[in-house]
Coordinates of N, CA and C in Angstrom, one line a residue:
X1 N -32.9 -23.7 47.4 CA -33.5 -22.7 46.5 C -33.1 -23.0 45.1
X2 N -34.1 -23.0 44.2 CA -33.9 -23.2 42.8 C -33.8 -21.8 42.1
X3 N -32.6 -21.6 41.5 CA -32.4 -20.3 40.8 C -32.3 -20.5 39.3
X4 N -33.2 -19.8 38.6 CA -33.2 -19.8 37.1 C -33.1 -18.4 36.6
X5 N -32.0 -18.0 36.0 CA -31.8 -16.6 35.6 C -32.0 -15.7 36.8
X6 N -32.9 -14.7 36.7 CA -33.1 -13.8 37.9 C -34.1 -14.3 38.9
X7 N -34.7 -15.5 38.6 CA -35.8 -16.0 39.4 C -35.3 -16.9 40.5
X8 N -36.1 -17.0 41.6 CA -35.8 -17.9 42.7 C -37.1 -18.6 43.1
X9 N -36.9 -19.9 43.3 CA -38.1 -20.7 43.7 C -37.8 -21.7 44.8
X10 N -38.8 -21.9 45.7 CA -38.7 -22.8 46.8 C -38.9 -24.2 46.3
X11 N -40.0 -24.4 45.5 CA -40.3 -25.7 45.0 C -39.4 -26.1 43.8
X12 N -39.0 -27.4 43.8 CA -38.2 -27.9 42.7 C -39.0 -28.8 41.7
X13 N -40.3 -28.7 41.9 CA -41.2 -29.4 41.0 C -41.8 -28.4 40.0
X14 N -41.6 -28.7 38.7 CA -42.2 -27.9 37.6 C -43.3 -28.7 37.1
X15 N -44.5 -28.2 37.0 CA -45.6 -29.0 36.6 C -46.2 -28.6 35.3
X16 N -46.5 -29.6 34.4 CA -47.2 -29.3 33.2 C -48.7 -29.2 33.4
X17 N -49.4 -28.7 32.4 CA -50.8 -28.4 32.6 C -51.7 -29.0 31.6
X18 N -51.2 -30.0 30.8 CA -52.0 -30.6 29.8 C -52.6 -31.9 30.2
X19 N -53.7 -32.2 29.5 CA -54.3 -33.6 29.6 C -55.0 -33.9 30.9
X20 N -55.4 -33.0 31.7 CA -56.1 -33.3 32.9 C -57.6 -33.6 32.6
X21 N -58.2 -34.4 33.4 CA -59.6 -34.7 33.1 C -60.5 -33.5 33.0
X22 N -60.3 -32.5 33.8 CA -61.0 -31.2 33.8 C -60.3 -30.2 34.5
X23 N -60.8 -28.9 34.4 CA -60.1 -27.8 35.0 C -60.0 -27.8 36.5
X24 N -61.1 -28.4 37.1 CA -61.2 -28.4 38.6 C -60.1 -29.4 39.2
X25 N -60.0 -30.5 38.6 CA -58.9 -31.5 39.0 C -57.6 -30.9 38.8
X26 N -57.4 -30.3 37.6 CA -56.1 -29.6 37.3 C -55.8 -28.6 38.4
X27 N -56.7 -27.7 38.7 CA -56.4 -26.7 39.7 C -56.1 -27.3 41.1
X28 N -56.8 -28.3 41.5 CA -56.5 -29.0 42.8 C -55.1 -29.6 42.8
X29 N -54.8 -30.3 41.7 CA -53.5 -30.9 41.6 C -52.4 -29.9 41.6
X30 N -52.6 -28.8 40.9 CA -51.6 -27.7 40.9 C -51.4 -27.2 42.4
X31 N -52.5 -27.0 43.1 CA -52.4 -26.5 44.4 C -51.6 -27.4 45.3
X32 N -52.0 -28.7 45.3 CA -51.3 -29.6 46.3 C -49.9 -29.9 45.9
X33 N -49.5 -29.7 44.7 CA -48.2 -30.0 44.2 C -47.1 -29.1 44.8
X34 N -47.6 -27.9 45.2 CA -46.6 -26.9 45.7 C -45.8 -26.2 44.6
X35 N -46.0 -26.6 43.4 CA -45.2 -26.1 42.3 C -45.4 -24.6 42.2
X36 N -44.3 -23.9 41.8 CA -44.4 -22.5 41.6 C -44.2 -22.1 40.1
X37 N -43.8 -23.1 39.3 CA -43.6 -22.9 37.9 C -44.6 -23.9 37.1
X38 N -45.4 -23.3 36.3 CA -46.3 -24.1 35.5 C -45.9 -23.9 34.0
X39 N -45.9 -25.0 33.3 CA -45.5 -25.0 31.9 C -46.7 -25.4 31.0
X40 N -46.8 -24.8 29.9 CA -47.9 -25.2 28.9 C -47.5 -24.9 27.5
X41 N -48.1 -25.6 26.6 CA -47.8 -25.4 25.2 C -48.6 -24.2 24.6
X42 N -47.8 -23.3 24.1 CA -48.4 -22.0 23.6 C -49.4 -22.3 22.5
X43 N -49.1 -23.3 21.6 CA -50.0 -23.6 20.5 C -51.3 -24.2 21.0
X44 N -51.4 -24.7 22.2 CA -52.7 -25.3 22.7 C -53.4 -24.4 23.6
X45 N -52.9 -23.2 23.7 CA -53.6 -22.2 24.6 C -54.3 -21.1 23.8
X46 N -55.5 -20.8 24.2 CA -56.3 -19.7 23.5 C -55.9 -18.4 24.2
X47 N -54.7 -18.0 24.1 CA -54.2 -16.9 24.9 C -54.7 -15.5 24.4
X48 N -55.1 -15.6 23.1 CA -55.6 -14.3 22.5 C -57.1 -14.4 22.2
X49 N -57.8 -15.4 22.7 CA -59.2 -15.5 22.4 C -60.0 -15.6 23.7
X50 N -60.6 -14.5 24.1 CA -61.2 -14.4 25.4 C -62.4 -15.3 25.6
X51 N -63.1 -15.7 24.5 CA -64.3 -16.5 24.6 C -64.0 -18.0 24.8
X52 N -62.7 -18.4 24.6 CA -62.4 -19.8 24.7 C -62.0 -20.2 26.1
X53 N -62.2 -21.5 26.5 CA -61.8 -21.9 27.9 C -60.3 -21.8 28.0
X54 N -59.9 -21.4 29.2 CA -58.5 -21.1 29.5 C -58.2 -21.5 30.9
X55 N -57.3 -22.5 31.2 CA -57.1 -22.9 32.5 C -56.4 -21.8 33.4
X56 N -55.8 -20.8 32.7 CA -55.2 -19.7 33.5 C -56.2 -18.9 34.3
X57 N -57.4 -18.9 33.8 CA -58.5 -18.2 34.5 C -58.8 -18.8 35.8
X58 N -58.5 -20.1 36.0 CA -58.8 -20.8 37.3 C -57.8 -20.6 38.3
X59 N -56.6 -20.0 38.0 CA -55.5 -19.9 38.9 C -55.2 -18.5 39.3
X60 N -54.7 -18.4 40.5 CA -54.2 -17.1 41.0 C -52.8 -16.9 40.4
X61 N -52.7 -16.2 39.3 CA -51.4 -16.1 38.6 C -50.3 -15.4 39.4
X62 N -50.7 -14.7 40.5 CA -49.7 -14.1 41.3 C -48.8 -15.1 42.1
X63 N -49.4 -16.3 42.2 CA -48.7 -17.4 42.9 C -47.7 -18.2 42.0
X64 N -47.8 -18.0 40.7 CA -47.0 -18.8 39.8 C -46.2 -18.1 38.8
X65 N -45.1 -18.7 38.4 CA -44.3 -18.2 37.2 C -44.7 -19.1 36.1
X66 N -45.1 -18.6 35.0 CA -45.5 -19.4 33.8 C -44.3 -19.6 32.9
X67 N -44.2 -20.9 32.4 CA -43.1 -21.3 31.5 C -43.7 -21.8 30.3
X68 N -44.0 -20.9 29.3 CA -44.5 -21.4 28.0 C -43.5 -22.3 27.3
X69 N -44.0 -23.3 26.5 CA -43.1 -24.1 25.8 C -43.4 -24.0 24.3
X70 N -42.5 -24.4 23.5 CA -42.7 -24.4 22.0 C -43.1 -25.7 21.4
X71 N -43.8 -26.5 22.2 CA -44.2 -27.8 21.7 C -45.0 -27.7 20.4
X72 N -44.7 -28.6 19.5 CA -45.3 -28.5 18.1 C -44.3 -28.0 17.1
X73 N -43.3 -27.3 17.6 CA -42.3 -26.8 16.6 C -41.4 -27.9 16.1
X74 N -41.1 -27.9 14.8 CA -40.3 -28.9 14.2 C -39.0 -28.3 13.6
X75 N -38.9 -27.0 13.7 CA -37.7 -26.3 13.3 C -37.4 -25.1 14.2
X76 N -36.2 -24.6 14.2 CA -35.8 -23.5 15.0 C -36.6 -22.3 14.7
X77 N -36.9 -22.0 13.5 CA -37.7 -20.9 13.1 C -39.1 -20.9 13.7
X78 N -39.7 -22.1 13.7 CA -41.0 -22.3 14.3 C -41.0 -22.0 15.8
X79 N -39.9 -22.6 16.5 CA -39.8 -22.4 17.9 C -39.6 -20.9 18.3
X80 N -38.9 -20.2 17.5 CA -38.6 -18.8 17.8 C -40.0 -18.0 17.6
X81 N -40.7 -18.3 16.6 CA -42.0 -17.6 16.4 C -43.0 -17.9 17.5
X82 N -43.0 -19.1 18.0 CA -43.9 -19.5 19.1 C -43.5 -18.8 20.4
X83 N -42.2 -18.7 20.6 CA -41.7 -18.0 21.8 C -42.0 -16.5 21.7
X84 N -41.9 -15.9 20.6 CA -42.2 -14.5 20.5 C -43.7 -14.3 20.7
X85 N -44.5 -15.2 20.3 CA -46.0 -15.1 20.5 C -46.3 -15.1 22.0
X86 N -45.6 -16.0 22.7 CA -45.8 -16.1 24.2 C -45.4 -14.8 24.9
X87 N -44.2 -14.3 24.4 CA -43.7 -13.1 25.1 C -44.6 -11.9 24.8
X88 N -45.2 -11.9 23.6 CA -46.1 -10.8 23.2 C -47.4 -10.8 24.1
X89 N -47.7 -12.0 24.6 CA -48.9 -12.1 25.4 C -48.7 -11.6 26.8
X90 N -47.4 -11.3 27.1 CA -47.0 -10.8 28.4 C -47.0 -11.8 29.5
X91 N -47.0 -13.1 29.2 CA -47.1 -14.1 30.2 C -45.8 -14.3 31.0
X92 N -44.6 -14.3 30.3 CA -43.3 -14.5 31.0 C -42.2 -14.3 30.0
X93 N -41.0 -14.0 30.5 CA -39.9 -13.9 29.5 C -39.1 -15.2 29.6
X94 N -39.5 -16.3 30.3 CA -38.9 -17.6 30.2 C -39.6 -18.4 29.1
X95 N -38.8 -19.3 28.5 CA -39.3 -20.1 27.5 C -38.6 -21.5 27.5
X96 N -39.4 -22.5 27.5 CA -38.9 -23.9 27.3 C -38.8 -24.2 25.8
X97 N -37.6 -24.4 25.3 CA -37.4 -24.6 23.9 C -37.6 -26.1 23.7
X98 N -38.6 -26.4 22.8 CA -38.9 -27.8 22.5 C -39.1 -27.9 21.0
X99 N -38.1 -28.6 20.4 CA -38.1 -28.8 18.9 C -38.0 -30.3 18.7
X100 N -39.2 -30.9 18.3 CA -39.2 -32.3 18.2 C -38.7 -32.7 16.8
X101 N -37.8 -33.7 16.8 CA -37.3 -34.2 15.5 C -37.8 -35.5 15.0
X102 N -38.5 -36.2 15.9 CA -39.0 -37.6 15.5 C -40.4 -37.7 16.0
X103 N -41.4 -37.8 15.2 CA -42.8 -37.9 15.6 C -43.1 -39.2 16.4
X104 N -42.3 -40.2 16.2 CA -42.6 -41.5 16.9 C -42.1 -41.5 18.3
X105 N -40.8 -41.1 18.4 CA -40.2 -41.1 19.8 C -40.3 -39.8 20.5
X106 N -40.7 -38.7 19.8 CA -40.8 -37.4 20.3 C -39.4 -36.9 20.9
X107 N -38.4 -37.4 20.3 CA -37.1 -37.0 20.8 C -36.7 -35.6 20.1
X108 N -36.0 -34.8 20.8 CA -35.7 -33.4 20.3 C -34.7 -33.5 19.2
X109 N -34.8 -32.5 18.3 CA -33.8 -32.3 17.2 C -32.7 -31.5 17.8
X110 N -31.5 -32.1 17.9 CA -30.4 -31.4 18.6 C -29.9 -30.2 17.8
X111 N -29.9 -30.3 16.5 CA -29.4 -29.1 15.7 C -30.3 -28.0 15.8
X112 N -31.6 -28.2 15.6 CA -32.6 -27.2 15.6 C -32.8 -26.6 17.0
X113 N -32.6 -27.4 18.0 CA -32.7 -27.0 19.4 C -31.6 -26.0 19.7
X114 N -30.4 -26.3 19.2 CA -29.2 -25.4 19.4 C -29.5 -24.0 18.7
X115 N -30.0 -24.1 17.4 CA -30.3 -22.9 16.7 C -31.3 -22.0 17.4
X116 N -32.4 -22.7 17.8 CA -33.5 -21.9 18.4 C -33.0 -21.3 19.7
X117 N -32.3 -22.0 20.5 CA -31.8 -21.5 21.8 C -30.9 -20.3 21.6
X118 N -30.0 -20.4 20.6 CA -29.0 -19.3 20.3 C -29.8 -18.1 19.9
X119 N -30.8 -18.2 19.1 CA -31.5 -17.1 18.6 C -32.4 -16.4 19.7
X120 N -33.0 -17.3 20.6 CA -33.8 -16.7 21.6 C -33.0 -16.1 22.7
X121 N -31.8 -16.6 22.9 CA -30.9 -15.9 23.9 C -30.5 -14.5 23.4
X122 N -30.3 -14.4 22.0 CA -30.0 -13.1 21.5 C -31.2 -12.1 21.6
X123 N -32.4 -12.7 21.6 CA -33.6 -11.9 21.8 C -33.9 -11.5 23.2
X124 N -33.1 -12.0 24.1 CA -33.3 -11.7 25.5 C -34.2 -12.6 26.4
X125 N -34.5 -13.7 25.9 CA -35.3 -14.7 26.6 C -34.4 -15.4 27.7
X126 N -35.1 -15.9 28.7 CA -34.5 -16.8 29.6 C -34.8 -18.2 29.1
X127 N -33.8 -18.9 28.6 CA -34.0 -20.1 27.8 C -33.7 -21.4 28.6
X128 N -34.7 -22.3 28.5 CA -34.6 -23.6 29.1 C -34.8 -24.6 28.0
X129 N -33.8 -25.2 27.4 CA -34.0 -26.1 26.3 C -34.3 -27.6 26.8
X130 N -35.3 -28.2 26.2 CA -35.5 -29.6 26.4 C -34.6 -30.4 25.4
X131 N -33.9 -31.3 26.0 CA -32.9 -32.0 25.1 C -32.9 -33.5 25.5
X132 N -32.1 -34.3 24.8 CA -31.9 -35.7 25.1 C -30.9 -35.7 26.3
X133 N -30.5 -36.9 26.6 CA -29.5 -37.0 27.7 C -28.1 -37.1 27.1
X134 N -27.9 -36.4 26.0 CA -26.6 -36.3 25.3 C -25.7 -35.3 26.1
X135 N -24.6 -35.8 26.7 CA -23.8 -35.1 27.6 C -23.1 -33.9 26.8
X136 N -22.6 -34.1 25.6 CA -22.0 -33.1 24.9 C -22.9 -32.0 24.4
X137 N -24.1 -32.4 24.0 CA -25.1 -31.4 23.6 C -25.5 -30.5 24.8
X138 N -25.7 -31.2 26.0 CA -26.0 -30.4 27.2 C -24.9 -29.3 27.4
X139 N -23.6 -29.7 27.2 CA -22.5 -28.8 27.4 C -22.6 -27.6 26.4
X140 N -22.9 -28.0 25.2 CA -23.0 -26.9 24.1 C -24.1 -25.9 24.4
X141 N -25.2 -26.4 24.9 CA -26.3 -25.6 25.3 C -26.0 -24.6 26.4
X142 N -25.3 -25.2 27.4 CA -24.8 -24.3 28.5 C -23.8 -23.3 28.0
X143 N -22.9 -23.7 27.2 CA -21.9 -22.8 26.7 C -22.5 -21.6 25.9
X144 N -23.7 -21.9 25.2 CA -24.4 -20.9 24.5 C -24.9 -19.8 25.5
X145 N -25.2 -20.2 26.7 CA -25.7 -19.2 27.7 C -27.1 -19.6 28.2
X146 N -27.5 -20.8 27.9 CA -28.9 -21.2 28.4 C -28.9 -21.2 29.9
X147 N -30.1 -20.9 30.4 CA -30.2 -20.6 31.9 C -30.5 -21.9 32.7
X148 N -30.8 -23.0 32.0 CA -31.0 -24.3 32.6 C -31.0 -25.3 31.5
X149 N -30.7 -26.6 31.8 CA -30.7 -27.7 30.9 C -31.7 -28.6 31.3
X150 N -32.5 -29.1 30.3 CA -33.6 -30.0 30.7 C -33.5 -31.3 29.9
X151 N -32.7 -32.2 30.4 CA -32.6 -33.5 29.7 C -33.7 -34.5 30.0
X152 N -34.2 -35.2 29.0 CA -35.2 -36.2 29.3 C -34.7 -37.4 30.0
X153 N -35.6 -38.0 30.9 CA -35.2 -39.2 31.6 C -35.5 -40.4 30.6
X154 N -36.6 -40.3 29.8 CA -37.0 -41.3 28.8 C -38.0 -40.5 27.9
X155 N -38.5 -41.2 26.9 CA -39.4 -40.5 26.0 C -40.6 -39.8 26.6
X156 N -41.0 -38.7 26.1 CA -42.2 -37.9 26.6 C -43.4 -38.8 26.8
X157 N -43.9 -38.8 28.0 CA -45.2 -39.5 28.3 C -45.1 -41.0 28.4
X158 N -43.9 -41.5 28.3 CA -43.7 -43.0 28.3 C -43.8 -43.6 29.7
X159 N -43.5 -42.8 30.8 CA -43.5 -43.3 32.1 C -42.5 -44.4 32.4
X160 N -41.4 -44.4 31.6 CA -40.4 -45.4 31.7 C -39.3 -45.1 32.8
X161 N -39.4 -43.8 33.3 CA -38.4 -43.4 34.3 C -37.1 -43.1 33.8
X162 N -36.1 -43.2 34.6 CA -34.7 -42.8 34.2 C -34.0 -44.0 33.5
X163 N -33.9 -44.0 32.2 CA -33.3 -45.1 31.5 C -31.8 -45.1 31.5
X164 N -31.2 -43.9 31.5 CA -29.8 -43.8 31.5 C -29.3 -42.9 32.6
X165 N -29.2 -43.4 33.8 CA -28.8 -42.5 35.0 C -27.4 -42.1 34.9
X166 N -26.5 -42.8 34.2 CA -25.1 -42.5 34.0 C -25.0 -41.2 33.3
X167 N -25.7 -41.1 32.1 CA -25.6 -39.8 31.3 C -26.2 -38.6 32.1
X168 N -27.3 -38.8 32.8 CA -27.8 -37.8 33.6 C -26.8 -37.3 34.7
X169 N -26.1 -38.3 35.3 CA -25.1 -38.0 36.3 C -24.0 -37.1 35.7
X170 N -23.5 -37.5 34.5 CA -22.5 -36.7 33.8 C -22.9 -35.3 33.5
X171 N -24.2 -35.2 33.0 CA -24.7 -33.8 32.7 C -24.8 -33.0 34.0
X172 N -25.2 -33.6 35.1 CA -25.4 -32.9 36.4 C -24.0 -32.4 36.9
X173 N -23.0 -33.3 36.8 CA -21.7 -33.1 37.3 C -21.0 -31.9 36.5
X174 N -21.2 -31.8 35.2 CA -20.5 -30.8 34.4 C -21.2 -29.5 34.4
X175 N -22.5 -29.4 34.8 CA -23.3 -28.2 34.6 C -23.1 -27.2 35.7
X176 N -23.0 -26.0 35.3 CA -23.0 -24.9 36.3 C -24.3 -24.1 36.4
X177 N -25.2 -24.6 35.5 CA -26.6 -24.0 35.5 C -27.5 -25.2 36.0
X178 N -28.7 -24.8 36.4 CA -29.6 -25.9 36.9 C -29.9 -27.0 35.9
X179 N -30.0 -28.2 36.3 CA -30.4 -29.3 35.5 C -31.7 -29.8 36.0
X180 N -32.7 -29.7 35.1 CA -34.1 -30.1 35.4 C -34.5 -31.3 34.6
X181 N -34.6 -32.4 35.2 CA -35.0 -33.7 34.5 C -36.4 -33.5 34.0
X182 N -36.6 -33.8 32.7 CA -37.8 -33.5 32.0 C -38.2 -34.7 31.1
X183 N -39.4 -35.2 31.3 CA -40.0 -36.2 30.4 C -39.7 -37.6 30.9
X184 N -40.7 -38.5 30.8 CA -40.5 -39.9 31.1 C -40.7 -40.3 32.5
X185 N -40.8 -39.4 33.4 CA -41.1 -39.7 34.8 C -42.5 -40.4 35.0
X186 N -42.5 -41.5 35.7 CA -43.8 -42.2 35.8 C -44.3 -42.3 37.2
X187 N -43.3 -42.4 38.2 CA -43.7 -42.7 39.6 C -42.9 -41.7 40.5
X188 N -43.4 -41.6 41.7 CA -42.6 -40.7 42.7 C -41.2 -41.2 42.8
X189 N -41.0 -42.5 42.8 CA -39.6 -43.1 42.9 C -38.7 -42.6 41.8
X190 N -39.3 -42.5 40.6 CA -38.5 -41.9 39.5 C -38.0 -40.5 39.8
X191 N -38.9 -39.7 40.3 CA -38.6 -38.3 40.6 C -37.6 -38.2 41.8
X192 N -37.7 -39.1 42.8 CA -36.8 -39.1 43.9 C -35.4 -39.5 43.4
X193 N -35.3 -40.5 42.5 CA -34.0 -40.9 42.0 C -33.3 -39.8 41.2
X194 N -34.1 -39.0 40.4 CA -33.5 -37.9 39.7 C -32.9 -36.9 40.7
X195 N -33.6 -36.6 41.7 CA -33.1 -35.7 42.7 C -31.9 -36.2 43.5
X196 N -31.9 -37.5 43.8 CA -30.8 -38.2 44.5 C -29.5 -38.1 43.6
X197 N -29.7 -38.1 42.3 CA -28.6 -38.0 41.4 C -28.0 -36.6 41.4
X198 N -28.7 -35.6 42.0 CA -28.2 -34.3 42.1 C -28.9 -33.3 41.1
X199 N -30.0 -33.7 40.5 CA -30.8 -32.8 39.6 C -31.3 -31.7 40.5
X200 N -31.5 -30.5 39.9 CA -32.0 -29.3 40.6 C -33.5 -29.3 40.6
X201 N -34.1 -30.0 39.8 CA -35.6 -30.0 39.7 C -36.1 -31.1 38.8
X202 N -37.4 -31.3 38.8 CA -38.0 -32.3 37.9 C -39.2 -31.6 37.3
X203 N -39.4 -31.7 35.9 CA -40.6 -31.2 35.3 C -41.4 -32.5 34.8
X204 N -42.6 -32.5 35.2 CA -43.5 -33.6 34.7 C -44.9 -33.2 34.5
X205 N -45.6 -34.0 33.7 CA -47.0 -33.7 33.4 C -47.8 -34.9 33.4
X206 N -47.6 -35.9 32.5 CA -48.4 -37.0 32.3 C -48.5 -37.9 33.5
X207 N -47.4 -38.0 34.3 CA -47.3 -38.8 35.5 C -48.4 -38.4 36.5
X208 N -48.7 -37.1 36.5 CA -49.8 -36.6 37.3 C -51.1 -36.5 36.6
X209 N -51.2 -35.9 35.5 CA -52.5 -35.7 34.8 C -53.1 -37.0 34.3
X210 N -52.2 -38.0 34.1 CA -52.7 -39.3 33.6 C -52.9 -40.4 34.7
X211 N -52.6 -40.0 36.0 CA -52.8 -40.9 37.1 C -54.3 -41.1 37.4
X212 N -54.6 -42.3 38.0 CA -56.0 -42.5 38.4 C -56.5 -41.4 39.3
X213 N -55.6 -40.9 40.2 CA -56.0 -39.8 41.1 C -54.9 -38.8 40.9
X214 N -55.1 -37.8 40.0 CA -54.1 -36.8 39.8 C -53.7 -36.0 41.0
X215 N -54.7 -35.7 41.8 CA -54.4 -34.9 43.0 C -53.5 -35.6 44.0
X216 N -53.7 -36.9 44.3 CA -52.9 -37.7 45.2 C -51.5 -37.8 44.6
X217 N -51.4 -38.0 43.2 CA -50.1 -38.2 42.6 C -49.3 -36.9 42.6
X218 N -50.0 -35.8 42.5 CA -49.3 -34.5 42.6 C -48.7 -34.3 43.9
X219 N -49.4 -34.7 45.0 CA -48.8 -34.6 46.3 C -47.7 -35.5 46.5
X220 N -47.8 -36.8 46.0 CA -46.8 -37.8 46.1 C -45.5 -37.3 45.4
X221 N -45.6 -36.6 44.2 CA -44.5 -36.1 43.5 C -43.8 -35.0 44.3
X222 N -44.6 -34.2 44.9 CA -44.0 -33.1 45.7 C -43.1 -33.7 46.8
X223 N -43.7 -34.7 47.6 CA -42.9 -35.2 48.7 C -41.7 -36.0 48.2
X224 N -41.8 -36.7 47.0 CA -40.7 -37.5 46.5 C -39.5 -36.6 46.1
X225 N -39.9 -35.4 45.5 CA -38.8 -34.5 45.1 C -38.1 -33.9 46.3
X226 N -38.9 -33.6 47.3 CA -38.3 -33.0 48.6 C -37.4 -34.1 49.2
X227 N -37.9 -35.3 49.3 CA -37.1 -36.4 49.9 C -35.8 -36.7 49.1
X228 N -36.0 -36.7 47.8 CA -34.8 -37.0 47.0 C -33.7 -35.9 47.1
X229 N -34.2 -34.6 47.2 CA -33.2 -33.5 47.4 C -32.5 -33.6 48.7
X230 N -33.3 -33.9 49.8 CA -32.7 -34.1 51.1 C -31.7 -35.2 51.1
X231 N -32.1 -36.3 50.5 CA -31.1 -37.4 50.4 C -29.8 -37.1 49.7
X232 N -29.9 -36.3 48.6 CA -28.7 -35.9 47.9 C -27.9 -35.0 48.8
X233 N -28.5 -34.1 49.4 CA -27.8 -33.1 50.3 C -27.1 -33.8 51.5
X234 N -27.8 -34.9 52.0 CA -27.3 -35.6 53.2 C -26.1 -36.4 52.8
X235 N -26.1 -37.0 51.6 CA -24.9 -37.8 51.2 C -25.1 -39.2 51.6
X236 N -25.3 -40.1 50.6 CA -25.6 -41.5 50.9 C -24.3 -42.2 51.4
X237 N -24.5 -43.4 52.0 CA -23.4 -44.2 52.4 C -22.8 -44.9 51.2
X238 N -21.5 -45.2 51.2 CA -21.0 -45.9 50.0 C -21.5 -47.3 49.9
X239 N -21.6 -47.8 48.7 CA -22.0 -49.2 48.5 C -20.8 -50.1 48.8
X240 N -21.1 -51.3 49.5 CA -20.0 -52.2 49.8 C -20.4 -53.6 49.4
X241 N -19.4 -54.4 49.1 CA -19.7 -55.8 48.7 C -20.3 -56.7 49.8
X242 N -19.8 -56.4 51.0 CA -20.1 -57.3 52.1 C -20.8 -56.5 53.2
X243 N -21.4 -57.2 54.1 CA -22.2 -56.6 55.2 C -21.3 -55.9 56.2
X244 N -21.8 -54.9 56.8 CA -21.2 -54.2 57.9 C -22.2 -54.1 59.1
X245 N -21.8 -54.5 60.2 CA -22.7 -54.5 61.4 C -23.1 -53.1 61.8
X246 N -24.3 -53.0 62.1 CA -24.8 -51.7 62.5 C -24.4 -51.3 63.9
X247 N -24.2 -52.3 64.7 CA -23.7 -52.0 66.1 C -22.3 -52.4 66.2
X248 N -21.4 -51.6 66.9 CA -20.0 -51.9 67.0 C -19.8 -53.1 67.9
X249 N -18.8 -53.9 67.6 CA -18.5 -55.1 68.4 C -17.8 -54.8 69.7
X250 N -17.1 -53.6 69.8 CA -16.3 -53.3 71.0 C -17.3 -53.1 72.1
X251 N -16.9 -53.6 73.3 CA -17.7 -53.5 74.5 C -18.8 -54.5 74.7
X252 N -19.0 -55.4 73.7 CA -20.0 -56.3 73.8 C -19.6 -57.5 74.7
X253 N -20.4 -58.0 75.5 CA -20.1 -59.2 76.3 C -20.2 -60.4 75.4
X254 N -19.2 -61.3 75.5 CA -19.2 -62.5 74.6 C -19.1 -63.7 75.5
X255 N -20.1 -64.5 75.3 CA -20.2 -65.8 76.2 C -19.3 -66.9 75.6

């Protein structure tokens, strides 16, 4: 069970909702993914304009918890304003804090992310900050009171997978709140590895929406995350330098 603040979820896949070919494919991908948490950029949603297309109209919102994000914010003040806009719409009291510091790499600004998270916690939000795989920054965010930490596996939309598994491992080991790997996942194997490291969940978007068949990829990601979590809970065998026979030698007849 994935617990974030007062919420509990069965699925450990958090799914983004941008860049799908059309609303119908998006809806089908969301359905087969089994995801219970959907994230979207507040700035790209026409949440106050009834005449504009809105993917939320295609979904049974009783089945999902919405996780608005502050994509597009470059400062803490902008992130806080966007979060308040989302809350005013009545969508959810959770917010993914995203403050981008570099337009080329889309890496988060650590200072502004800390500032925004601190202010939104004071405002009563359930705060999930998107951050780099900086171990100390993750600790600072947790110490502030953030309800989950969301380190990137690699740059947003890059599909490069987990570039620095060691740092992710350090973040997971030190965290007492959920760690949700966010950004850079390209394949189901990437998602499975994140879960095998002990992550509590994976958030992805482009890996599904940009796939040749988004619906099949959504299902693949669902299964990969389930398999990775089971593998982590089962406990892998230790790595050894030399071979070990699968069958015991004792009791074997030797000619």
